[in-house]
Short mmCIF file of C-alpha atoms in Angstrom, two decimals:
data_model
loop_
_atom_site.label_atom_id
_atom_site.label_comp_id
_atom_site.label_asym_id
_atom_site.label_seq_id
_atom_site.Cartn_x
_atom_site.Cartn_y
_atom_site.Cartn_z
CA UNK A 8 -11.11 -7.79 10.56
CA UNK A 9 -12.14 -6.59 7.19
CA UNK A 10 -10.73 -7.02 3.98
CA UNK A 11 -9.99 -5.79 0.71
CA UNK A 12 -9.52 -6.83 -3.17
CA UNK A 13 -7.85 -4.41 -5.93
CA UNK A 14 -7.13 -5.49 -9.55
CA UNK A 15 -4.84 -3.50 -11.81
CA UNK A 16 -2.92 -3.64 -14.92
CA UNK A 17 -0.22 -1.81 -16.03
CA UNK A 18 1.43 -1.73 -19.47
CA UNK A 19 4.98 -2.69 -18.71
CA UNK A 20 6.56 -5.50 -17.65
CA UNK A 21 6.82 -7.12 -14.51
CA UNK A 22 10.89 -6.59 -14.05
CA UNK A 23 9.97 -2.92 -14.96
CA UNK A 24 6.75 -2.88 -12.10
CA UNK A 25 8.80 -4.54 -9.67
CA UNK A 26 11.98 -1.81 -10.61
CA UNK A 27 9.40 1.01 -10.73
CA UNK A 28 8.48 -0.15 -6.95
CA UNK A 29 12.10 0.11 -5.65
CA UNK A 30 12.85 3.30 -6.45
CA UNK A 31 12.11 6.08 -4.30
CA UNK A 32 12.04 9.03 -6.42
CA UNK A 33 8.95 7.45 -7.89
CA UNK A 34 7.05 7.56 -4.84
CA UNK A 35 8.18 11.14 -4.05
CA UNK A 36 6.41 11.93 -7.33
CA UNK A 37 3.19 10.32 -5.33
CA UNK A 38 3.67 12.84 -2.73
CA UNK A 39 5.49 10.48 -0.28
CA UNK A 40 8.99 9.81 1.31
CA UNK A 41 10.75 7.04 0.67
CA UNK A 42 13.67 5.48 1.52
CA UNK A 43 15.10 1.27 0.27
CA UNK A 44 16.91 -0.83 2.22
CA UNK A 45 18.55 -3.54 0.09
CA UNK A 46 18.73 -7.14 1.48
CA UNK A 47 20.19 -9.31 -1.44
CA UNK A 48 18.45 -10.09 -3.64
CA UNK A 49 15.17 -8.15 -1.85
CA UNK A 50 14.45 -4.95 -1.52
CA UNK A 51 12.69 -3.47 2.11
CA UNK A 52 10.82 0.17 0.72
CA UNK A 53 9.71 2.15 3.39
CA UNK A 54 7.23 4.79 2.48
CA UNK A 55 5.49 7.78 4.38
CA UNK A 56 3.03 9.82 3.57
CA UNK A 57 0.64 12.40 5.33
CA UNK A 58 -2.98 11.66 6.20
CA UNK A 59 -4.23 14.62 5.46
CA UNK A 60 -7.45 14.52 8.39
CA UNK A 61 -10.02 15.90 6.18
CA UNK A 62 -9.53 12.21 4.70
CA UNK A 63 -10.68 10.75 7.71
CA UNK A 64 -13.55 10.19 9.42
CA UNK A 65 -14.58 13.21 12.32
CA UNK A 66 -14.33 11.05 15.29
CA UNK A 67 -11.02 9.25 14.09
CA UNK A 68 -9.52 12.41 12.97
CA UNK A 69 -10.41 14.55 16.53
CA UNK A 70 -8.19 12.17 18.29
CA UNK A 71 -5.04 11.66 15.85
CA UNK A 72 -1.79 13.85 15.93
CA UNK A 73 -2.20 16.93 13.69
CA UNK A 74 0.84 15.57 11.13
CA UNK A 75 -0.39 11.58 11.17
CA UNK A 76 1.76 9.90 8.59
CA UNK A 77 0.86 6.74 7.20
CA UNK A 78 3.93 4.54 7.36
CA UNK A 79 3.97 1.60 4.50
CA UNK A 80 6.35 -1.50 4.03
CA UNK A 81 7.07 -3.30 1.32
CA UNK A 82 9.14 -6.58 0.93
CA UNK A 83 10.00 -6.51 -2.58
CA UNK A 84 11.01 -9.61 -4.31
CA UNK A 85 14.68 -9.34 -6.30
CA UNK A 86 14.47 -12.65 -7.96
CA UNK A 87 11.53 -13.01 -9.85
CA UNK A 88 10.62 -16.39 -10.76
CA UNK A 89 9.11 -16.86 -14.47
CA UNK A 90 6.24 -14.53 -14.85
CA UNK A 91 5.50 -14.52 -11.05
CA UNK A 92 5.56 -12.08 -8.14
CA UNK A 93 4.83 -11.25 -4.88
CA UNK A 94 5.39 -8.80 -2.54
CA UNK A 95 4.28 -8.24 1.07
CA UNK A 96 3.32 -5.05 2.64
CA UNK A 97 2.06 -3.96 6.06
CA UNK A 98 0.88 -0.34 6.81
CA UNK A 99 0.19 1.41 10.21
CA UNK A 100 0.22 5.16 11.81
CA UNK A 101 1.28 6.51 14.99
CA UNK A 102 -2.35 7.06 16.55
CA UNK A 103 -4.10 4.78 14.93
CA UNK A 104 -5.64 1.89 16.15
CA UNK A 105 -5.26 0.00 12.34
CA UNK A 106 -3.17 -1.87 10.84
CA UNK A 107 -3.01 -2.96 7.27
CA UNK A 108 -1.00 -6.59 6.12
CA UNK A 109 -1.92 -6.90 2.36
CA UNK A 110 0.17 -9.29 -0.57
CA UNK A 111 0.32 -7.60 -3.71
CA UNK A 112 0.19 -10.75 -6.40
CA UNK A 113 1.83 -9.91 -9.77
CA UNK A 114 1.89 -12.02 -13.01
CA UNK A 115 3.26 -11.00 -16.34
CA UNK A 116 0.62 -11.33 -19.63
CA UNK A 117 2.78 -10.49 -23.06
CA UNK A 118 3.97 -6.99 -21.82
CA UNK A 119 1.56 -5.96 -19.52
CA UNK A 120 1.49 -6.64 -15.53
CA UNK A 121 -1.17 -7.72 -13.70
CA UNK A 122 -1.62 -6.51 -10.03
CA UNK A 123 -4.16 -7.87 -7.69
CA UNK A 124 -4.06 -6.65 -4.29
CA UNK A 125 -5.56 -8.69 -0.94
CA UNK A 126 -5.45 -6.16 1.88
CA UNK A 127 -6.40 -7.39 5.94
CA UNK A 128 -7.67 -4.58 7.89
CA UNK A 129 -7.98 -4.82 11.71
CA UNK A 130 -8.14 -2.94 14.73
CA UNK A 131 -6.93 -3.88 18.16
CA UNK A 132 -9.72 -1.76 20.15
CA UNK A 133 -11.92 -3.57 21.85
CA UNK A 134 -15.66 -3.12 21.05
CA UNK A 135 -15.07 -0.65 18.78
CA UNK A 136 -12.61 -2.22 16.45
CA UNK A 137 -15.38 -3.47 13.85
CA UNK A 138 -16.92 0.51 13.67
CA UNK A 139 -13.06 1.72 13.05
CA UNK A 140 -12.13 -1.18 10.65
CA UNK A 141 -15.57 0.05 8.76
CA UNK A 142 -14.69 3.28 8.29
CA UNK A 143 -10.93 3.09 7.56
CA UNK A 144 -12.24 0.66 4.39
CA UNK A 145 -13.45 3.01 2.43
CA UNK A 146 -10.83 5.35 2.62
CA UNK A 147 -8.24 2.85 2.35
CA UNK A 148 -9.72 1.43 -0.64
CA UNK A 149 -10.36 5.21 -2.36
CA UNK A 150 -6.22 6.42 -1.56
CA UNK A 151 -5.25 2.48 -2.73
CA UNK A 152 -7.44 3.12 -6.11
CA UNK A 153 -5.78 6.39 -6.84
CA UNK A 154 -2.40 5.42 -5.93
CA UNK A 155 -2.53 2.62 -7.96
CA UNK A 156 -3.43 4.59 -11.04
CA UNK A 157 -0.82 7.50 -10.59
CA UNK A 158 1.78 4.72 -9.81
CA UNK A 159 1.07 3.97 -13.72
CA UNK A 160 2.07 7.34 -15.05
CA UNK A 161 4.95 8.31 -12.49
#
């Protein structure tokens, strides 16, 4: 298993972060699908989006389906307790021997939202799972980086 640490901030709010998260038109400005499932007070977003293979390493690319969609979850929080958040997410795609279970912690300073993200990557092939859990890091962290700042300005 490997794992991962992102820190961002964002100039809103958290009710406005956490509102700009349940909404799926603003991940279809990313260049994803989404859809929300409400469970009161929660929300459950479900978003896809294409790995393009070019992304990926050669030897984990050869052997994935030519349309390999990342498939994200997020358990967003409805109640929101003082300045606090957090949200759970797992991520996995058909093919792929990773999977992704992260916690996105949020805290409100003045106006502005802190993010900081804790991401567990692991792979469930024997021998071989440290090589693949290398190598997905690295693009996981570079797609996680970018997303993060577009997620800013959608």
């Amino acid at each position: 298993m490997r794992t991962l640490t992102l820190n961002h901030e964002y100039a809103v709010d958290l009710s406005t972060f956490l509102a700009k998260l349940a909404d799926p038109g603003i991940w279809e400005k990313l260049g994803s699908e989404a859809s929300a499932e409400h469970l009161d007070p929660d929300t459950e977003m479900t978003v896809r989006t294409p790995m393009p293979k070019s992304e990926l390493p050669a030897a984990l690319a050869s052997r994935l389906p030519k349309n390999t969609v990342l498939v994200e979850v997020y358990m967003i929080p409805g109640d929101v307790l003082a300045d606090e958040a957090e949200i759970r997410m797992t991520a996995r795609a058909a093919g792929v021997p990773v999977e992704i279970d992260a916690v996105l912690e949020l805290s409100e300073s003045g106006s502005e939202t802190k993010l900081a993200a804790h991401a567990e990557i692991s792979s469930s092939i024997p021998m071989f799972g440290a090589m693949i859990e290398q190598a997905v890091v690295p693009i996981l962290e570079k797609r996680l980086r970018d997303r993060l700042r577009r997620f800013e300005s959608a």
